[in-house]
Amino acid sequence: MPLKVGVIGCGFQGRLHVDCLTKISDVEVIAIVDTNTDRLNELGNDFNINSRYHDYREFLEDCRCDLVTICTMPVFHSEMTIAALENGAHVLCEKPLAMNAQEGKEMVLAAKKAGKILAVGYNMRFTPNALLISDFIEKGKLGKPIKTRAWANASQIPWWGEHYRREISGGGALAATAVHFLDLALHFSGFPKPISVSASSTSLFPRKRGGTIPKGVSPNLYTSEDLISAHIRFDNGFWLDLEGSWIDNQPSVDGQPSWDYSLDSIGETGQVRFDPLSIRTEDNGEIIDVLSKDTLSDVSFPPSVAALILDVIQAVRDGRQPKVTGEEALAVQIIVDAIYESAKTFKEVRM
Ligand SMILES: NC(=O)c1ccc[n+]([C@@H]2O[C@H](COP(=O)([O-])OP(=O)(O)OC[C@H]3O[C@@H](n4cnc5c(N)ncnc54)[C@H](O)[C@@H]3O)[C@@H](O)[C@H]2O)c1
């Protein structure tokens, strides 16, 4: 029997989910949902999916799914995830988990109560670079994690969705993009317990990068931060410096906005960089490059989403937890909340 999947949200990420799901054998996308008729029909026609809904509650009532993937903006993540779980489906919810940690806790609790999987779309962990770094760390070669610097700096706001409206997205340069690197930094360091957060943020658009606004979008709707930095301390002595920006003056590459996303992690015995990939250790003072000369730096986005979705499908089939769990995404969300709180109050937040 094919695994039955429903996808809620037919925008940028929903289209990618459907594309990935239809390439997995013994998986059937039985229905799609979007309030926007044009998007719903375009996606349905492109992938030959005839069961289409405007109302996710109607979809959940009509369709018995093994898995529901949630690809709407964060303002809907919690209510849609909980409703799908209560209807007996496993859930893959896109990142960030929710608008805040309180909502995230309710989602994690609902999954536990229903005895279902709650997976979250932190796909960067599935890039070849992240997998090579994880392997190095699992072999104990990085040593005790000491410090990580992670950044996600872009020359443009991701205009394709309403990521710039805080009341819908839960936040901007942090919640929508740098959050991937917060997750990656926590994943590489074994999810230590945070003890304090100190952060600053601002919103420079439209004074900076104002010319990038697409036709039909009002700058008055822009309510999120576009520059943010945070210093996070953990109870094992590890610390993380995180930075997110949408207003970098980096030249575009091949007509595309520039994305400078990476992470540099120092351990007691090694050091890794996510992109461009480097994995180094030392021997008696001599720096050893662990990678062979033909290892390519690969952080490509759609294949990492495909790999994450495949992991979730296998987790559902095998009755195991997925590689990115709701609990881990909640740990990320708790830090996101503390970063916003610290930036708002100009005070260190003790956790
Ligand atoms: N993993 C990643 O790297 C990645 C990349 C892009 C987006 N995302 C995440 O995916 C989510 C969606 O982002 P996007 O860029 O696809 O946004 P988007 O705006 O392109 O798509 C969202 C879709 O949801 C639809 N929608 C709105 N309200 C709805 C409702 N009540 N019921 C059903 N559909 C509704 C909209 O019409 C739209 O088509 C966000 O959480 C975002 O952070 C993740």
Short mmCIF file of C-alpha atoms and ligand atoms in Angstrom, two decimals:
data_model
loop_
_atom_site.label_atom_id
_atom_site.label_comp_id
_atom_site.label_asym_id
_atom_site.label_seq_id
_atom_site.Cartn_x
_atom_site.Cartn_y
_atom_site.Cartn_z
CA MET A 1 0.00 0.00 0.00
CA PRO A 2 1.44 3.39 -0.92
CA LEU A 3 1.94 5.85 1.91
CA LYS A 4 -0.73 8.55 1.65
CA VAL A 5 0.48 12.12 2.02
CA GLY A 6 -1.35 15.47 2.02
CA VAL A 7 0.40 18.82 1.58
CA ILE A 8 -0.98 22.03 3.10
CA GLY A 9 0.36 25.19 1.42
CA CYS A 10 1.16 25.25 -2.30
CA GLY A 11 3.67 28.13 -2.38
CA PHE A 12 7.44 27.99 -2.78
CA GLN A 13 8.12 25.23 -0.26
CA GLY A 14 4.86 23.32 -0.82
CA ARG A 15 5.73 22.92 -4.51
CA LEU A 16 9.14 21.54 -3.55
CA HIS A 17 7.57 19.10 -1.06
CA VAL A 18 5.17 17.81 -3.73
CA ASP A 19 8.01 17.50 -6.25
CA CYS A 20 10.15 15.51 -3.77
CA LEU A 21 7.27 13.32 -2.55
CA THR A 22 6.19 12.32 -6.07
CA LYS A 23 9.73 11.04 -6.74
CA ILE A 24 9.64 8.57 -3.82
CA SER A 25 8.38 5.11 -4.67
CA ASP A 26 5.28 3.86 -2.85
CA VAL A 27 4.28 7.37 -1.84
CA GLU A 28 1.14 9.04 -3.13
CA VAL A 29 0.26 12.71 -2.69
CA ILE A 30 -3.49 12.23 -2.25
CA ALA A 31 -4.49 15.87 -1.75
CA ILE A 32 -3.20 19.42 -1.66
CA VAL A 33 -4.56 22.47 0.16
CA ASP A 34 -4.25 26.23 -0.40
CA THR A 35 -6.54 29.19 0.11
CA ASN A 36 -5.16 30.65 -3.13
CA THR A 37 -7.07 29.02 -6.03
CA ASP A 38 -4.48 29.86 -8.69
CA ARG A 39 -1.62 28.28 -6.77
CA LEU A 40 -3.73 25.27 -5.84
CA ASN A 41 -4.74 24.60 -9.44
CA GLU A 42 -1.30 25.29 -10.89
CA LEU A 43 0.33 22.78 -8.55
CA GLY A 44 -2.51 20.28 -8.93
CA ASN A 45 -2.32 20.46 -12.73
CA ASP A 46 1.49 20.24 -12.81
CA PHE A 47 1.54 17.08 -10.68
CA ASN A 48 -1.80 15.60 -11.66
CA ILE A 49 -3.32 15.85 -8.18
CA ASN A 50 -7.08 16.12 -8.47
CA SER A 51 -8.07 16.24 -4.84
CA ARG A 52 -7.75 19.95 -3.99
CA TYR A 53 -9.00 21.85 -0.95
CA HIS A 54 -9.24 25.47 0.12
CA ASP A 55 -9.99 24.61 3.74
CA TYR A 56 -7.49 22.42 5.60
CA ARG A 57 -10.12 21.28 8.11
CA GLU A 58 -12.33 19.96 5.31
CA PHE A 59 -9.27 18.19 3.85
CA LEU A 60 -8.49 16.56 7.20
CA GLU A 61 -12.10 15.44 7.59
CA ASP A 62 -12.23 13.89 4.09
CA CYS A 63 -8.75 12.39 3.71
CA ARG A 64 -7.09 9.79 5.88
CA CYS A 65 -3.39 10.56 5.45
CA ASP A 66 -0.39 8.73 6.86
CA LEU A 67 1.58 11.96 6.71
CA VAL A 68 0.63 15.62 6.37
CA THR A 69 3.28 18.18 5.47
CA ILE A 70 2.67 21.77 6.55
CA CYS A 71 4.10 24.36 4.14
CA THR A 72 2.19 27.46 5.21
CA MET A 73 3.66 30.45 7.03
CA PRO A 74 4.48 29.93 10.74
CA VAL A 75 1.30 31.68 11.95
CA PHE A 76 -0.60 28.52 10.86
CA HIS A 77 1.96 25.87 11.90
CA SER A 78 0.62 25.19 15.35
CA GLU A 79 -3.12 24.95 14.58
CA MET A 80 -2.59 22.90 11.40
CA THR A 81 -0.05 20.54 12.99
CA ILE A 82 -2.22 19.87 16.03
CA ALA A 83 -5.33 19.31 13.89
CA ALA A 84 -3.45 16.87 11.60
CA LEU A 85 -2.04 14.95 14.58
CA GLU A 86 -5.49 14.75 16.18
CA ASN A 87 -6.76 13.35 12.89
CA GLY A 88 -4.29 10.47 13.15
CA ALA A 89 -1.58 11.65 10.76
CA HIS A 90 2.16 11.98 11.28
CA VAL A 91 3.35 15.53 10.54
CA LEU A 92 6.29 17.16 8.83
CA CYS A 93 6.06 20.87 9.63
CA GLU A 94 8.22 23.43 7.87
CA LYS A 95 10.65 25.55 9.87
CA PRO A 96 10.56 27.52 12.10
CA LEU A 97 8.48 25.25 14.32
CA ALA A 98 6.00 27.97 15.32
CA MET A 99 5.47 31.64 16.12
CA ASN A 100 6.92 31.08 19.59
CA ALA A 101 7.99 28.36 22.02
CA GLN A 102 4.60 28.20 23.76
CA GLU A 103 2.96 27.14 20.50
CA GLY A 104 5.87 24.78 19.85
CA LYS A 105 5.38 23.09 23.24
CA GLU A 106 1.72 22.48 22.43
CA MET A 107 2.70 20.89 19.11
CA VAL A 108 5.26 18.58 20.73
CA LEU A 109 2.73 17.64 23.40
CA ALA A 110 0.05 16.92 20.77
CA ALA A 111 2.43 14.58 18.92
CA LYS A 112 3.21 12.71 22.15
CA LYS A 113 -0.48 12.44 23.02
CA ALA A 114 -1.35 11.14 19.55
CA GLY A 115 1.64 8.76 19.46
CA LYS A 116 2.66 10.27 16.10
CA ILE A 117 5.84 11.67 14.58
CA LEU A 118 6.42 15.41 14.49
CA ALA A 119 9.32 16.18 12.15
CA VAL A 120 10.53 19.68 11.23
CA GLY A 121 12.08 21.02 8.01
CA TYR A 122 15.63 21.83 9.10
CA ASN A 123 17.00 20.47 5.82
CA MET A 124 20.52 22.00 6.06
CA ARG A 125 21.47 19.00 8.21
CA PHE A 126 21.01 16.82 5.10
CA THR A 127 23.42 18.70 2.83
CA PRO A 128 26.52 16.64 1.92
CA ASN A 129 28.70 19.19 3.77
CA ALA A 130 26.69 18.85 6.99
CA LEU A 131 26.75 15.03 6.72
CA LEU A 132 30.56 15.00 6.33
CA ILE A 133 30.93 17.32 9.33
CA SER A 134 28.50 15.19 11.41
CA ASP A 135 30.52 12.07 10.57
CA PHE A 136 33.75 13.82 11.69
CA ILE A 137 32.07 14.90 14.93
CA GLU A 138 30.54 11.47 15.60
CA LYS A 139 34.01 9.92 15.30
CA GLY A 140 35.08 12.26 18.12
CA LYS A 141 37.55 14.14 15.91
CA LEU A 142 36.28 17.67 16.59
CA GLY A 143 36.62 17.05 20.32
CA LYS A 144 34.58 18.89 22.91
CA PRO A 145 32.75 21.77 21.16
CA ILE A 146 34.13 25.10 22.32
CA LYS A 147 32.68 27.82 20.12
CA THR A 148 30.69 28.31 16.92
CA ARG A 149 30.17 31.35 14.72
CA ALA A 150 27.20 30.95 12.39
CA TRP A 151 25.78 33.41 9.90
CA ALA A 152 23.13 33.75 7.21
CA ASN A 153 23.61 37.03 5.38
CA ALA A 154 21.65 37.87 2.26
CA SER A 155 21.51 40.89 -0.03
CA GLN A 156 17.74 40.68 -0.36
CA ILE A 157 14.59 39.99 1.61
CA PRO A 158 13.01 36.65 0.54
CA TRP A 159 10.15 38.39 -1.24
CA TRP A 160 8.46 35.25 -2.60
CA GLY A 161 6.54 34.71 0.68
CA GLU A 162 5.38 36.98 3.51
CA HIS A 163 8.55 36.29 5.49
CA TYR A 164 8.90 40.05 6.09
CA ARG A 165 5.61 40.26 8.07
CA ARG A 166 6.48 39.38 11.63
CA GLU A 167 2.85 38.76 12.65
CA ILE A 168 2.74 35.95 10.03
CA SER A 169 6.35 34.73 9.91
CA GLY A 170 7.30 34.94 13.59
CA GLY A 171 10.36 36.98 12.62
CA GLY A 172 12.65 37.97 9.77
CA ALA A 173 16.36 37.44 9.18
CA LEU A 174 16.53 35.23 12.29
CA ALA A 175 13.27 33.22 12.27
CA ALA A 176 13.11 32.80 8.50
CA THR A 177 16.75 32.21 7.55
CA ALA A 178 19.48 32.30 10.23
CA VAL A 179 17.36 29.82 12.21
CA HIS A 180 18.72 27.06 9.91
CA PHE A 181 22.22 27.84 11.16
CA LEU A 182 21.09 28.03 14.77
CA ASP A 183 19.71 24.51 14.30
CA LEU A 184 22.90 23.34 12.58
CA ALA A 185 25.12 24.80 15.31
CA LEU A 186 23.04 23.08 18.01
CA HIS A 187 23.00 19.81 16.06
CA PHE A 188 26.80 19.80 15.66
CA SER A 189 27.34 20.61 19.34
CA GLY A 190 24.88 18.01 20.66
CA PHE A 191 22.05 20.38 21.68
CA PRO A 192 23.62 21.67 24.92
CA LYS A 193 21.47 23.55 27.44
CA PRO A 194 21.38 27.33 26.87
CA ILE A 195 21.88 29.49 29.95
CA SER A 196 21.91 33.05 28.59
CA VAL A 197 21.29 35.08 25.45
CA SER A 198 22.35 38.61 24.61
CA ALA A 199 21.18 40.06 21.30
CA SER A 200 20.67 43.21 19.21
CA SER A 201 18.59 43.75 16.12
CA THR A 202 17.32 46.44 13.81
CA SER A 203 15.23 46.97 10.71
CA LEU A 204 16.91 49.00 7.97
CA PHE A 205 14.61 48.28 5.00
CA PRO A 206 13.50 50.37 3.05
CA ARG A 207 16.33 52.82 3.85
CA LYS A 208 18.65 50.00 2.80
CA ARG A 209 17.80 47.63 -0.06
CA GLY A 210 14.54 49.57 -0.60
CA GLY A 211 14.91 49.22 -4.36
CA THR A 212 14.46 45.45 -4.17
CA ILE A 213 10.76 45.62 -3.26
CA PRO A 214 8.58 43.83 -5.85
CA LYS A 215 5.65 45.57 -7.53
CA GLY A 216 2.46 45.38 -5.48
CA VAL A 217 4.14 44.93 -2.08
CA SER A 218 3.65 47.84 0.31
CA PRO A 219 6.72 48.73 2.42
CA ASN A 220 4.24 49.42 5.26
CA LEU A 221 3.70 45.66 5.56
CA TYR A 222 7.38 45.18 6.37
CA THR A 223 7.51 44.54 10.13
CA SER A 224 10.41 42.16 10.71
CA GLU A 225 14.06 42.62 11.62
CA ASP A 226 16.62 42.49 8.82
CA LEU A 227 19.81 42.59 10.87
CA ILE A 228 20.36 40.64 14.08
CA SER A 229 23.25 39.29 16.17
CA ALA A 230 23.21 37.11 19.25
CA HIS A 231 25.68 35.70 21.74
CA ILE A 232 24.43 32.51 23.40
CA ARG A 233 26.10 30.74 26.33
CA PHE A 234 25.52 27.08 27.24
CA ASP A 235 25.89 25.24 30.54
CA ASN A 236 28.86 23.15 29.32
CA GLY A 237 30.93 26.25 28.54
CA PHE A 238 30.18 26.19 24.79
CA TRP A 239 29.19 29.50 23.18
CA LEU A 240 27.60 30.49 19.88
CA ASP A 241 27.74 33.77 17.96
CA LEU A 242 24.89 33.97 15.48
CA GLU A 243 24.25 36.60 12.83
CA GLY A 244 21.45 37.12 10.33
CA SER A 245 20.97 39.80 7.68
CA TRP A 246 18.79 40.55 4.67
CA ILE A 247 20.37 43.89 3.84
CA ASP A 248 23.97 43.04 2.96
CA ASN A 249 25.58 45.10 0.22
CA GLN A 250 26.96 42.01 -1.50
CA PRO A 251 26.86 42.04 -5.30
CA SER A 252 24.36 39.66 -6.87
CA VAL A 253 25.63 36.43 -8.40
CA ASP A 254 24.29 35.49 -11.86
CA GLY A 255 21.40 37.94 -11.32
CA GLN A 256 20.46 36.18 -8.06
CA PRO A 257 20.65 37.78 -4.60
CA SER A 258 23.84 36.83 -2.80
CA TRP A 259 23.53 34.34 0.06
CA ASP A 260 26.50 34.11 2.41
CA TYR A 261 25.45 31.29 4.73
CA SER A 262 27.96 29.37 6.80
CA LEU A 263 29.21 28.23 10.15
CA ASP A 264 32.65 27.84 11.67
CA SER A 265 33.00 25.52 14.64
CA ILE A 266 36.01 25.14 16.90
CA GLY A 267 36.43 22.03 19.00
CA GLU A 268 39.18 20.99 21.42
CA THR A 269 40.94 19.01 18.69
CA GLY A 270 39.49 20.10 15.34
CA GLN A 271 37.79 22.86 13.38
CA VAL A 272 35.09 22.71 10.70
CA ARG A 273 33.56 25.17 8.26
CA PHE A 274 30.22 24.46 6.60
CA ASP A 275 30.69 26.43 3.36
CA PRO A 276 33.15 26.42 1.70
CA LEU A 277 33.65 23.06 3.36
CA SER A 278 36.72 22.50 5.44
CA ILE A 279 37.36 19.85 8.08
CA ARG A 280 40.65 20.11 9.88
CA THR A 281 42.44 18.56 12.78
CA GLU A 282 46.09 18.64 13.84
CA ASP A 283 48.94 16.34 14.60
CA ASN A 284 51.75 17.57 16.78
CA GLY A 285 51.21 21.18 15.69
CA GLU A 286 50.76 20.33 12.01
CA ILE A 287 47.33 21.17 10.55
CA ILE A 288 45.77 18.15 8.83
CA ASP A 289 43.13 18.59 6.14
CA VAL A 290 40.79 15.64 6.60
CA LEU A 291 39.10 15.98 3.19
CA SER A 292 40.46 14.41 0.06
CA LYS A 293 41.28 16.83 -2.78
CA ASP A 294 38.27 15.76 -4.87
CA THR A 295 35.66 16.29 -2.13
CA LEU A 296 33.29 18.95 -3.45
CA SER A 297 31.67 21.56 -1.22
CA ASP A 298 27.95 20.82 -1.68
CA VAL A 299 25.20 22.72 0.13
CA SER A 300 22.56 22.54 -2.61
CA PHE A 301 19.09 23.27 -1.31
CA PRO A 302 16.47 21.08 -3.13
CA PRO A 303 18.39 17.80 -2.68
CA SER A 304 18.70 18.46 1.05
CA VAL A 305 14.92 18.97 1.29
CA ALA A 306 14.43 15.73 -0.68
CA ALA A 307 16.74 13.89 1.74
CA LEU A 308 14.89 15.26 4.78
CA ILE A 309 11.53 14.22 3.33
CA LEU A 310 12.86 10.75 2.53
CA ASP A 311 14.06 10.41 6.13
CA VAL A 312 10.57 11.33 7.39
CA ILE A 313 8.94 8.79 5.04
CA GLN A 314 11.34 6.09 6.25
CA ALA A 315 10.71 7.06 9.87
CA VAL A 316 6.95 6.66 9.32
CA ARG A 317 7.48 3.28 7.65
CA ASP A 318 9.95 1.99 10.25
CA GLY A 319 8.10 3.41 13.28
CA ARG A 320 11.16 5.35 14.41
CA GLN A 321 11.81 9.02 15.17
CA PRO A 322 12.91 11.27 12.27
CA LYS A 323 16.37 12.83 12.25
CA VAL A 324 14.94 16.30 12.98
CA THR A 325 12.46 15.97 15.83
CA GLY A 326 9.84 18.36 17.19
CA GLU A 327 11.74 18.41 20.52
CA GLU A 328 14.91 19.64 18.80
CA ALA A 329 12.97 22.27 16.84
CA LEU A 330 11.42 23.38 20.14
CA ALA A 331 14.92 23.78 21.65
CA VAL A 332 15.75 26.01 18.65
CA GLN A 333 12.51 27.98 19.10
CA ILE A 334 13.22 28.60 22.82
CA ILE A 335 16.52 30.26 21.83
CA VAL A 336 14.81 32.24 19.02
CA ASP A 337 12.31 33.60 21.58
CA ALA A 338 15.14 34.54 23.96
CA ILE A 339 17.07 36.30 21.17
CA TYR A 340 14.01 38.42 20.27
CA GLU A 341 13.35 39.14 23.94
CA SER A 342 16.94 40.26 24.55
CA ALA A 343 16.98 42.43 21.40
CA LYS A 344 13.69 44.05 22.45
CA THR A 345 14.63 44.75 26.06
CA PHE A 346 18.36 45.53 25.51
CA LYS A 347 19.04 43.06 28.34
CA GLU A 348 20.67 39.69 28.68
CA VAL A 349 18.04 36.94 29.00
CA ARG A 350 18.86 34.24 31.57
CA MET A 351 17.24 30.95 30.65
N1 LIG B 1 13.24 24.44 4.68
C1 LIG B 1 13.52 25.54 4.00
O1 LIG B 1 14.64 25.83 3.67
C2 LIG B 1 12.40 26.47 3.62
C3 LIG B 1 12.47 27.25 2.45
C4 LIG B 1 11.39 28.10 2.16
C5 LIG B 1 10.31 28.18 3.02
N2 LIG B 1 10.28 27.41 4.14
C6 LIG B 1 9.19 27.49 5.11
O2 LIG B 1 7.99 27.05 4.47
C7 LIG B 1 6.88 27.79 4.97
C8 LIG B 1 6.16 28.44 3.78
O3 LIG B 1 7.05 29.32 3.14
P1 LIG B 1 6.94 29.64 1.57
O4 LIG B 1 8.16 30.38 1.22
O5 LIG B 1 6.57 28.40 0.84
O6 LIG B 1 5.69 30.66 1.58
P2 LIG B 1 4.66 30.91 0.42
O7 LIG B 1 3.97 32.18 0.73
O8 LIG B 1 5.31 30.76 -0.91
O9 LIG B 1 3.62 29.69 0.57
C9 LIG B 1 2.65 29.63 1.58
C10 LIG B 1 1.35 29.18 0.97
O10 LIG B 1 0.39 28.98 2.01
C11 LIG B 1 -0.88 29.39 1.51
N3 LIG B 1 -1.81 29.62 2.61
C12 LIG B 1 -1.96 30.74 3.35
N4 LIG B 1 -2.93 30.56 4.28
C13 LIG B 1 -3.38 29.28 4.11
C14 LIG B 1 -4.37 28.52 4.78
N5 LIG B 1 -5.09 29.00 5.81
N6 LIG B 1 -4.59 27.25 4.35
C15 LIG B 1 -3.88 26.74 3.31
N7 LIG B 1 -2.92 27.43 2.65
C16 LIG B 1 -2.67 28.69 3.06
C17 LIG B 1 -0.58 30.63 0.69
O11 LIG B 1 -1.62 30.94 -0.20
C18 LIG B 1 0.73 30.22 0.01
O12 LIG B 1 0.48 29.63 -1.26
C19 LIG B 1 7.44 28.79 5.97
O13 LIG B 1 7.35 28.27 7.26
C20 LIG B 1 8.90 28.92 5.56
O14 LIG B 1 9.77 29.32 6.61
C21 LIG B 1 11.29 26.56 4.44
#
